[in-house]
PDB file of N, CA, C and O in Angstrom:
ATOM      1  N   MET A  36      28.280 179.142 104.468  1.00 78.00           N
ATOM      2  CA  MET A  36      29.505 179.882 104.269  1.00 78.00           C
ATOM      3  C   MET A  36      29.331 181.015 103.260  1.00 78.00           C
ATOM      4  O   MET A  36      30.142 182.249 103.432  1.00 78.00           O
ATOM      5  N   PHE A  37      29.129 180.716 102.043  1.00 84.00           N
ATOM      6  CA  PHE A  37      29.282 181.769 100.669  1.00 84.00           C
ATOM      7  C   PHE A  37      28.172 181.994 100.018  1.00 84.00           C
ATOM      8  O   PHE A  37      28.046 182.700  99.385  1.00 84.00           O
ATOM      9  N   HIS A  38      27.171 181.583 101.256  1.00 88.00           N
ATOM     10  CA  HIS A  38      25.913 182.640 100.945  1.00 88.00           C
ATOM     11  C   HIS A  38      25.405 182.590  99.317  1.00 88.00           C
ATOM     12  O   HIS A  38      24.666 183.238  98.588  1.00 88.00           O
ATOM     13  N   GLN A  39      25.674 180.782  99.450  1.00 86.00           N
ATOM     14  CA  GLN A  39      24.659 180.556  97.868  1.00 86.00           C
ATOM     15  C   GLN A  39      23.768 179.657  98.182  1.00 86.00           C
ATOM     16  O   GLN A  39      23.837 178.480  98.899  1.00 86.00           O
ATOM     17  N   THR A  40      22.963 179.218  97.519  1.00 89.00           N
ATOM     18  CA  THR A  40      22.119 178.015  97.243  1.00 89.00           C
ATOM     19  C   THR A  40      21.599 177.290  95.784  1.00 89.00           C
ATOM     20  O   THR A  40      21.750 177.879  95.141  1.00 89.00           O
ATOM     21  N   LEU A  41      21.645 176.082  95.861  1.00 86.00           N
ATOM     22  CA  LEU A  41      21.456 175.459  95.241  1.00 86.00           C
ATOM     23  C   LEU A  41      20.610 174.394  94.982  1.00 86.00           C
ATOM     24  O   LEU A  41      20.161 174.287  96.436  1.00 86.00           O
ATOM     25  N   SER A  42      19.693 174.485  94.034  1.00 92.00           N
ATOM     26  CA  SER A  42      18.449 173.333  94.030  1.00 92.00           C
ATOM     27  C   SER A  42      19.221 171.648  93.806  1.00 92.00           C
ATOM     28  O   SER A  42      20.168 171.655  94.036  1.00 92.00           O
ATOM     29  N   ILE A  43      18.024 171.152  94.512  1.00 90.00           N
ATOM     30  CA  ILE A  43      18.352 169.480  94.743  1.00 90.00           C
ATOM     31  C   ILE A  43      18.891 168.969  93.398  1.00 90.00           C
ATOM     32  O   ILE A  43      20.208 168.770  92.998  1.00 90.00           O
ATOM     33  N   GLN A  44      18.527 169.325  92.007  1.00 92.00           N
ATOM     34  CA  GLN A  44      19.191 168.985  90.508  1.00 92.00           C
ATOM     35  C   GLN A  44      20.630 169.327  90.534  1.00 92.00           C
ATOM     36  O   GLN A  44      21.325 168.982  89.857  1.00 92.00           O
ATOM     37  N   GLY A  45      20.901 170.857  90.940  1.00 90.00           N
ATOM     38  CA  GLY A  45      22.091 171.453  90.975  1.00 90.00           C
ATOM     39  C   GLY A  45      23.294 170.948  92.228  1.00 90.00           C
ATOM     40  O   GLY A  45      24.189 170.469  91.535  1.00 90.00           O
ATOM     41  N   VAL A  46      22.711 170.172  93.259  1.00 88.00           N
ATOM     42  CA  VAL A  46      23.740 169.418  93.840  1.00 88.00           C
ATOM     43  C   VAL A  46      23.874 168.159  93.599  1.00 88.00           C
ATOM     44  O   VAL A  46      25.353 167.966  93.731  1.00 88.00           O
ATOM     45  N   SER A  47      22.678 167.198  92.910  1.00 88.00           N
ATOM     46  CA  SER A  47      23.449 166.351  92.253  1.00 88.00           C
ATOM     47  C   SER A  47      24.296 166.305  90.683  1.00 88.00           C
ATOM     48  O   SER A  47      25.059 165.956  90.859  1.00 88.00           O
ATOM     49  N   VAL A  48      24.309 167.648  90.323  1.00 90.00           N
ATOM     50  CA  VAL A  48      25.054 167.657  89.051  1.00 90.00           C
ATOM     51  C   VAL A  48      26.295 167.906  89.533  1.00 90.00           C
ATOM     52  O   VAL A  48      27.374 167.579  89.030  1.00 90.00           O
ATOM     53  N   LEU A  49      26.440 168.451  90.719  1.00 90.00           N
ATOM     54  CA  LEU A  49      27.769 169.058  91.266  1.00 90.00           C
ATOM     55  C   LEU A  49      28.313 167.739  91.555  1.00 90.00           C
ATOM     56  O   LEU A  49      29.657 167.517  91.477  1.00 90.00           O
ATOM     57  N   LEU A  50      27.235 166.799  92.273  1.00 90.00           N
ATOM     58  CA  LEU A  50      28.227 165.708  93.341  1.00 90.00           C
ATOM     59  C   LEU A  50      28.596 164.982  91.768  1.00 90.00           C
ATOM     60  O   LEU A  50      29.687 164.122  92.198  1.00 90.00           O
ATOM     61  N   HIS A  51      27.884 165.024  91.111  1.00 90.00           N
ATOM     62  CA  HIS A  51      28.009 163.626  89.884  1.00 90.00           C
ATOM     63  C   HIS A  51      29.677 164.375  88.911  1.00 90.00           C
ATOM     64  O   HIS A  51      30.197 163.541  88.503  1.00 90.00           O
ATOM     65  N   ARG A  52      29.641 165.711  89.029  1.00 93.00           N
ATOM     66  CA  ARG A  52      30.922 165.975  88.432  1.00 93.00           C
ATOM     67  C   ARG A  52      31.732 165.960  89.102  1.00 93.00           C
ATOM     68  O   ARG A  52      33.227 165.820  88.606  1.00 93.00           O
ATOM     69  N   LEU A  53      31.917 166.226  90.315  1.00 93.00           N
ATOM     70  CA  LEU A  53      32.817 165.030  91.582  1.00 93.00           C
ATOM     71  C   LEU A  53      33.098 163.838  91.628  1.00 93.00           C
ATOM     72  O   LEU A  53      34.467 163.577  92.319  1.00 93.00           O
ATOM     73  N   GLY A  54      32.466 162.823  91.139  1.00 89.00           N
ATOM     74  CA  GLY A  54      32.515 161.734  90.853  1.00 89.00           C
ATOM     75  C   GLY A  54      31.579 160.955  91.837  1.00 89.00           C
ATOM     76  O   GLY A  54      32.404 160.036  92.153  1.00 89.00           O
ATOM     77  N   TRP A  55      31.162 161.447  93.056  1.00 87.00           N
ATOM     78  CA  TRP A  55      29.907 161.037  93.303  1.00 87.00           C
ATOM     79  C   TRP A  55      28.768 160.266  92.959  1.00 87.00           C
ATOM     80  O   TRP A  55      28.525 160.446  92.116  1.00 87.00           O
ATOM     81  N   SER A  56      28.745 159.343  93.572  1.00 80.00           N
ATOM     82  CA  SER A  56      27.642 158.594  92.941  1.00 80.00           C
ATOM     83  C   SER A  56      26.362 158.289  94.432  1.00 80.00           C
ATOM     84  O   SER A  56      26.536 158.492  95.015  1.00 80.00           O
ATOM     85  N   PRO A  57      25.311 158.455  93.516  1.00 72.00           N
ATOM     86  CA  PRO A  57      23.683 158.178  94.954  1.00 72.00           C
ATOM     87  C   PRO A  57      23.750 156.556  95.005  1.00 72.00           C
ATOM     88  O   PRO A  57      22.925 156.765  96.430  1.00 72.00           O
ATOM     89  N   GLN A  58      24.281 155.927  94.191  1.00 76.00           N
ATOM     90  CA  GLN A  58      24.282 154.583  94.900  1.00 76.00           C
ATOM     91  C   GLN A  58      24.771 154.313  96.224  1.00 76.00           C
ATOM     92  O   GLN A  58      26.052 154.672  96.615  1.00 76.00           O
ATOM     93  N   VAL A  59      24.456 153.248  96.715  1.00 76.00           N
ATOM     94  CA  VAL A  59      25.241 152.769  98.471  1.00 76.00           C
ATOM     95  C   VAL A  59      25.513 151.421  97.720  1.00 76.00           C
ATOM     96  O   VAL A  59      24.795 150.545  97.573  1.00 76.00           O
ATOM     97  N   PRO A  60      27.057 151.360  98.008  1.00 74.00           N
ATOM     98  CA  PRO A  60      27.696 150.106  97.944  1.00 74.00           C
ATOM     99  C   PRO A  60      26.956 148.884  98.976  1.00 74.00           C
ATOM    100  O   PRO A  60      26.859 149.071 100.121  1.00 74.00           O
ATOM    101  N   ALA A  61      26.703 147.270  98.336  1.00 76.00           N
ATOM    102  CA  ALA A  61      26.696 146.309  99.090  1.00 76.00           C
ATOM    103  C   ALA A  61      27.320 146.112 100.134  1.00 76.00           C
ATOM    104  O   ALA A  61      28.808 145.814  99.463  1.00 76.00           O
ATOM    105  N   HIS A  62      27.389 145.621 101.589  1.00 78.00           N
ATOM    106  CA  HIS A  62      28.451 145.824 102.083  1.00 78.00           C
ATOM    107  C   HIS A  62      28.185 143.878 102.647  1.00 78.00           C
ATOM    108  O   HIS A  62      27.511 143.055 102.613  1.00 78.00           O
ATOM    109  N   ARG A  63      29.695 143.309 101.646  1.00 77.00           N
ATOM    110  CA  ARG A  63      29.442 141.782 102.304  1.00 77.00           C
ATOM    111  C   ARG A  63      30.507 141.454 102.967  1.00 77.00           C
ATOM    112  O   ARG A  63      31.656 142.254 102.878  1.00 77.00           O
ATOM    113  N   ALA A  64      30.548 140.240 103.650  1.00 82.00           N
ATOM    114  CA  ALA A  64      31.617 140.198 104.143  1.00 82.00           C
ATOM    115  C   ALA A  64      33.197 139.334 103.172  1.00 82.00           C
ATOM    116  O   ALA A  64      32.609 138.473 102.075  1.00 82.00           O
ATOM    117  N   ALA A  65      33.975 139.462 103.265  1.00 80.00           N
ATOM    118  CA  ALA A  65      35.022 138.951 102.634  1.00 80.00           C
ATOM    119  C   ALA A  65      35.311 137.573 102.421  1.00 80.00           C
ATOM    120  O   ALA A  65      35.507 137.118 101.822  1.00 80.00           O
ATOM    121  N   GLU A  66      34.677 136.826 103.812  1.00 85.00           N
ATOM    122  CA  GLU A  66      34.871 135.544 103.639  1.00 85.00           C
ATOM    123  C   GLU A  66      33.172 134.716 103.031  1.00 85.00           C
ATOM    124  O   GLU A  66      33.038 134.271 103.694  1.00 85.00           O
ATOM    125  N   ARG A  67      32.679 135.608 102.445  1.00 86.00           N
ATOM    126  CA  ARG A  67      31.712 134.771 101.999  1.00 86.00           C
ATOM    127  C   ARG A  67      31.762 134.091 100.799  1.00 86.00           C
ATOM    128  O   ARG A  67      32.901 133.861 100.191  1.00 86.00           O
ATOM    129  N   ASP A  68      30.929 132.488 101.453  1.00 90.00           N
ATOM    130  CA  ASP A  68      31.225 131.721 100.240  1.00 90.00           C
ATOM    131  C   ASP A  68      30.117 131.002  99.485  1.00 90.00           C
ATOM    132  O   ASP A  68      28.870 130.833 100.491  1.00 90.00           O
ATOM    133  N   GLU A  69      29.303 131.579  98.632  1.00 91.00           N
ATOM    134  CA  GLU A  69      28.515 131.354  97.728  1.00 91.00           C
ATOM    135  C   GLU A  69      28.139 129.666  97.657  1.00 91.00           C
ATOM    136  O   GLU A  69      26.856 129.503  98.280  1.00 91.00           O
ATOM    137  N   ASP A  70      29.523 129.016  97.887  1.00 94.00           N
ATOM    138  CA  ASP A  70      28.795 127.637  97.809  1.00 94.00           C
ATOM    139  C   ASP A  70      27.961 127.043  99.615  1.00 94.00           C
ATOM    140  O   ASP A  70      27.083 126.644  99.268  1.00 94.00           O
ATOM    141  N   GLN A  71      28.829 127.210 100.462  1.00 93.00           N
ATOM    142  CA  GLN A  71      28.365 127.337 101.726  1.00 93.00           C
ATOM    143  C   GLN A  71      26.557 127.828 101.530  1.00 93.00           C
ATOM    144  O   GLN A  71      25.695 127.087 102.468  1.00 93.00           O
ATOM    145  N   ILE A  72      26.255 129.102 101.271  1.00 91.00           N
ATOM    146  CA  ILE A  72      25.174 129.779 101.085  1.00 91.00           C
ATOM    147  C   ILE A  72      24.187 128.613 100.392  1.00 91.00           C
ATOM    148  O   ILE A  72      22.895 128.656 101.272  1.00 91.00           O
ATOM    149  N   VAL A  73      24.794 128.584  99.560  1.00 93.00           N
ATOM    150  CA  VAL A  73      23.532 127.427  98.268  1.00 93.00           C
ATOM    151  C   VAL A  73      23.187 126.359  99.311  1.00 93.00           C
ATOM    152  O   VAL A  73      21.873 126.028  99.722  1.00 93.00           O
ATOM    153  N   HIS A  74      24.113 125.618  99.865  1.00 93.00           N
ATOM    154  CA  HIS A  74      23.865 124.511 100.728  1.00 93.00           C
ATOM    155  C   HIS A  74      23.234 124.678 101.951  1.00 93.00           C
ATOM    156  O   HIS A  74      21.970 123.931 101.873  1.00 93.00           O
ATOM    157  N   TRP A  75      23.253 125.671 102.415  1.00 91.00           N
ATOM    158  CA  TRP A  75      22.483 126.126 103.527  1.00 91.00           C
ATOM    159  C   TRP A  75      20.948 126.799 103.401  1.00 91.00           C
ATOM    160  O   TRP A  75      20.559 125.929 104.006  1.00 91.00           O
ATOM    161  N   ARG A  76      20.802 127.168 102.137  1.00 91.00           N
ATOM    162  CA  ARG A  76      19.356 127.383 101.810  1.00 91.00           C
ATOM    163  C   ARG A  76      19.042 126.465 101.533  1.00 91.00           C
ATOM    164  O   ARG A  76      17.531 126.147 101.465  1.00 91.00           O
ATOM    165  N   ARG A  77      19.355 125.332 100.548  1.00 91.00           N
ATOM    166  CA  ARG A  77      18.495 123.934 100.436  1.00 91.00           C
ATOM    167  C   ARG A  77      18.260 123.246 101.137  1.00 91.00           C
ATOM    168  O   ARG A  77      17.626 122.520 101.700  1.00 91.00           O
ATOM    169  N   HIS A  78      19.767 123.031 102.194  1.00 89.00           N
ATOM    170  CA  HIS A  78      19.393 121.703 103.543  1.00 89.00           C
ATOM    171  C   HIS A  78      18.722 122.398 104.737  1.00 89.00           C
ATOM    172  O   HIS A  78      18.311 121.416 105.309  1.00 89.00           O
ATOM    173  N   GLN A  79      19.258 123.451 105.209  1.00 88.00           N
ATOM    174  CA  GLN A  79      18.979 123.531 106.548  1.00 88.00           C
ATOM    175  C   GLN A  79      17.532 124.908 106.653  1.00 88.00           C
ATOM    176  O   GLN A  79      17.387 124.268 107.815  1.00 88.00           O
ATOM    177  N   TRP A  80      17.536 125.742 105.770  1.00 87.00           N
ATOM    178  CA  TRP A  80      16.563 126.364 105.847  1.00 87.00           C
ATOM    179  C   TRP A  80      15.896 126.049 105.911  1.00 87.00           C
ATOM    180  O   TRP A  80      14.796 126.495 106.904  1.00 87.00           O
ATOM    181  N   PRO A  81      14.906 125.092 104.798  1.00 84.00           N
ATOM    182  CA  PRO A  81      13.613 124.580 105.222  1.00 84.00           C
ATOM    183  C   PRO A  81      13.468 123.661 106.836  1.00 84.00           C
ATOM    184  O   PRO A  81      12.320 123.965 107.166  1.00 84.00           O
ATOM    185  N   ALA A  82      14.501 123.168 107.535  1.00 83.00           N
ATOM    186  CA  ALA A  82      14.060 122.838 108.657  1.00 83.00           C
ATOM    187  C   ALA A  82      13.743 124.261 109.742  1.00 83.00           C
ATOM    188  O   ALA A  82      13.025 124.042 110.449  1.00 83.00           O
ATOM    189  N   VAL A  83      14.548 124.993 109.776  1.00 82.00           N
ATOM    190  CA  VAL A  83      14.377 125.938 110.551  1.00 82.00           C
ATOM    191  C   VAL A  83      13.050 126.838 110.033  1.00 82.00           C
ATOM    192  O   VAL A  83      12.386 127.617 111.310  1.00 82.00           O
ATOM    193  N   LYS A  84      12.752 127.010 108.578  1.00 78.00           N
ATOM    194  CA  LYS A  84      11.759 127.720 108.417  1.00 78.00           C
ATOM    195  C   LYS A  84       9.962 127.222 108.752  1.00 78.00           C
ATOM    196  O   LYS A  84       8.894 127.442 109.277  1.00 78.00           O
ATOM    197  N   GLY A  85      10.540 125.942 108.555  1.00 73.00           N
ATOM    198  CA  GLY A  85       8.925 125.261 108.835  1.00 73.00           C
ATOM    199  C   GLY A  85       7.978 124.363 107.919  1.00 73.00           C
ATOM    200  O   GLY A  85       8.743 125.235 106.816  1.00 73.00           O
ATOM    201  N   SER A  86       7.249 124.065 107.714  1.00 64.00           N
ATOM    202  CA  SER A  86       6.119 123.856 106.778  1.00 64.00           C
ATOM    203  C   SER A  86       4.820 124.954 107.034  1.00 64.00           C
ATOM    204  O   SER A  86       4.577 125.771 107.520  1.00 64.00           O
ATOM    205  N   ARG A  87       4.334 125.262 105.651  1.00 62.00           N
ATOM    206  CA  ARG A  87       3.508 126.097 105.300  1.00 62.00           C
ATOM    207  C   ARG A  87       2.439 125.423 106.028  1.00 62.00           C
ATOM    208  O   ARG A  87       1.134 126.113 107.039  1.00 62.00           O
ATOM    209  N   ALA A  88       1.963 123.949 106.092  1.00 60.00           N
ATOM    210  CA  ALA A  88       1.074 123.652 106.711  1.00 60.00           C
ATOM    211  C   ALA A  88       0.350 123.869 108.675  1.00 60.00           C
ATOM    212  O   ALA A  88      -0.370 123.543 108.748  1.00 60.00           O
ATOM    213  N   GLY A  89       1.887 124.318 109.047  1.00 57.00           N
ATOM    214  CA  GLY A  89       1.881 124.304 110.279  1.00 57.00           C
ATOM    215  C   GLY A  89       1.541 125.768 110.714  1.00 57.00           C
ATOM    216  O   GLY A  89       1.082 126.047 111.651  1.00 57.00           O
ATOM    217  N   TRP A  90       1.300 126.728 109.551  1.00 58.00           N
ATOM    218  CA  TRP A  90       1.030 127.897 109.529  1.00 58.00           C
ATOM    219  C   TRP A  90      -0.053 128.206 110.330  1.00 58.00           C
ATOM    220  O   TRP A  90      -1.242 127.463 109.721  1.00 58.00           O
ATOM    221  N   ALA A  91      -0.644 129.261 111.101  1.00 60.00           N
ATOM    222  CA  ALA A  91      -1.921 129.559 111.671  1.00 60.00           C
ATOM    223  C   ALA A  91      -2.944 130.185 110.539  1.00 60.00           C
ATOM    224  O   ALA A  91      -2.253 130.821 109.842  1.00 60.00           O
ATOM    225  N   ARG A  92      -4.085 130.056 110.314  1.00 61.00           N
ATOM    226  CA  ARG A  92      -4.984 130.473 108.899  1.00 61.00           C
ATOM    227  C   ARG A  92      -5.510 131.339 109.948  1.00 61.00           C
ATOM    228  O   ARG A  92      -6.009 131.882 110.692  1.00 61.00           O
ATOM    229  N   GLY A  93      -6.315 132.734 109.208  1.00 62.00           N
ATOM    230  CA  GLY A  93      -6.651 133.930 109.818  1.00 62.00           C
ATOM    231  C   GLY A  93      -6.078 134.580 109.562  1.00 62.00           C
ATOM    232  O   GLY A  93      -5.208 135.116 109.294  1.00 62.00           O
ATOM    233  N   SER A  94      -7.395 136.138 110.225  1.00 62.00           N
ATOM    234  CA  SER A  94      -6.782 137.020 110.150  1.00 62.00           C
ATOM    235  C   SER A  94      -5.874 137.351 111.484  1.00 62.00           C
ATOM    236  O   SER A  94      -6.297 136.917 112.447  1.00 62.00           O
ATOM    237  N   SER A  95      -4.764 138.508 111.236  1.00 63.00           N
ATOM    238  CA  SER A  95      -4.078 138.657 112.218  1.00 63.00           C
ATOM    239  C   SER A  95      -4.683 139.716 113.530  1.00 63.00           C
ATOM    240  O   SER A  95      -4.484 140.214 114.305  1.00 63.00           O
ATOM    241  N   SER A  96      -6.005 140.263 112.857  1.00 64.00           N
ATOM    242  CA  SER A  96      -6.514 141.682 113.820  1.00 64.00           C
ATOM    243  C   SER A  96      -7.761 140.879 115.003  1.00 64.00           C
ATOM    244  O   SER A  96      -8.383 139.432 114.820  1.00 64.00           O
ATOM    245  N   PRO A  97      -7.614 141.126 115.858  1.00 66.00           N
ATOM    246  CA  PRO A  97      -8.052 140.707 116.597  1.00 66.00           C
ATOM    247  C   PRO A  97      -9.847 140.940 116.977  1.00 66.00           C
ATOM    248  O   PRO A  97     -10.226 140.282 117.387  1.00 66.00           O
ATOM    249  N   THR A  98     -10.011 142.131 115.747  1.00 70.00           N
ATOM    250  CA  THR A  98     -11.420 142.228 115.824  1.00 70.00           C
ATOM    251  C   THR A  98     -12.291 141.399 114.558  1.00 70.00           C
ATOM    252  O   THR A  98     -12.912 141.607 114.536  1.00 70.00           O
ATOM    253  N   SER A  99     -11.582 140.752 113.931  1.00 59.00           N
ATOM    254  CA  SER A  99     -11.659 140.230 112.617  1.00 59.00           C
ATOM    255  C   SER A  99     -11.788 138.671 112.797  1.00 59.00           C
ATOM    256  O   SER A  99     -10.998 138.190 113.126  1.00 59.00           O
ATOM    257  N   VAL A 100     -12.961 138.043 112.325  1.00 61.00           N
ATOM    258  CA  VAL A 100     -13.122 136.768 112.255  1.00 61.00           C
ATOM    259  C   VAL A 100     -12.326 136.073 110.880  1.00 61.00           C
ATOM    260  O   VAL A 100     -12.449 136.459 110.175  1.00 61.00           O
ATOM    261  N   GLY A 101     -10.992 135.360 111.085  1.00 58.00           N
ATOM    262  CA  GLY A 101     -11.083 134.513 109.920  1.00 58.00           C
ATOM    263  C   GLY A 101     -11.386 133.712 110.000  1.00 58.00           C
ATOM    264  O   GLY A 101     -12.013 133.293 110.390  1.00 58.00           O
ATOM    265  N   THR A 102     -10.814 133.579 108.319  1.00 57.00           N
ATOM    266  CA  THR A 102     -11.647 132.668 107.246  1.00 57.00           C
ATOM    267  C   THR A 102     -11.035 130.903 107.623  1.00 57.00           C
ATOM    268  O   THR A 102      -9.811 130.950 107.874  1.00 57.00           O
ATOM    269  N   ARG A 103     -12.188 130.129 107.466  1.00 55.00           N
ATOM    270  CA  ARG A 103     -11.253 128.477 107.977  1.00 55.00           C
ATOM    271  C   ARG A 103     -11.363 127.535 106.660  1.00 55.00           C
ATOM    272  O   ARG A 103     -12.608 127.625 105.789  1.00 55.00           O
TER     273      ARG A 103
END
């Protein structure tokens, strides 16, 4: 519109002067309950995740023979 060009660094400096931040804020629910999250991770997540012993071993590649 004004026939001006700026480098990336120039745009960064300009936006910084205007109070803009390159950081993206973390969006979290207003109702977030940290105690409930800790309880879920300790008691329910292991049951959902399952044990590592049940995981299949070997390669995910169909052409490679997995080690046993």
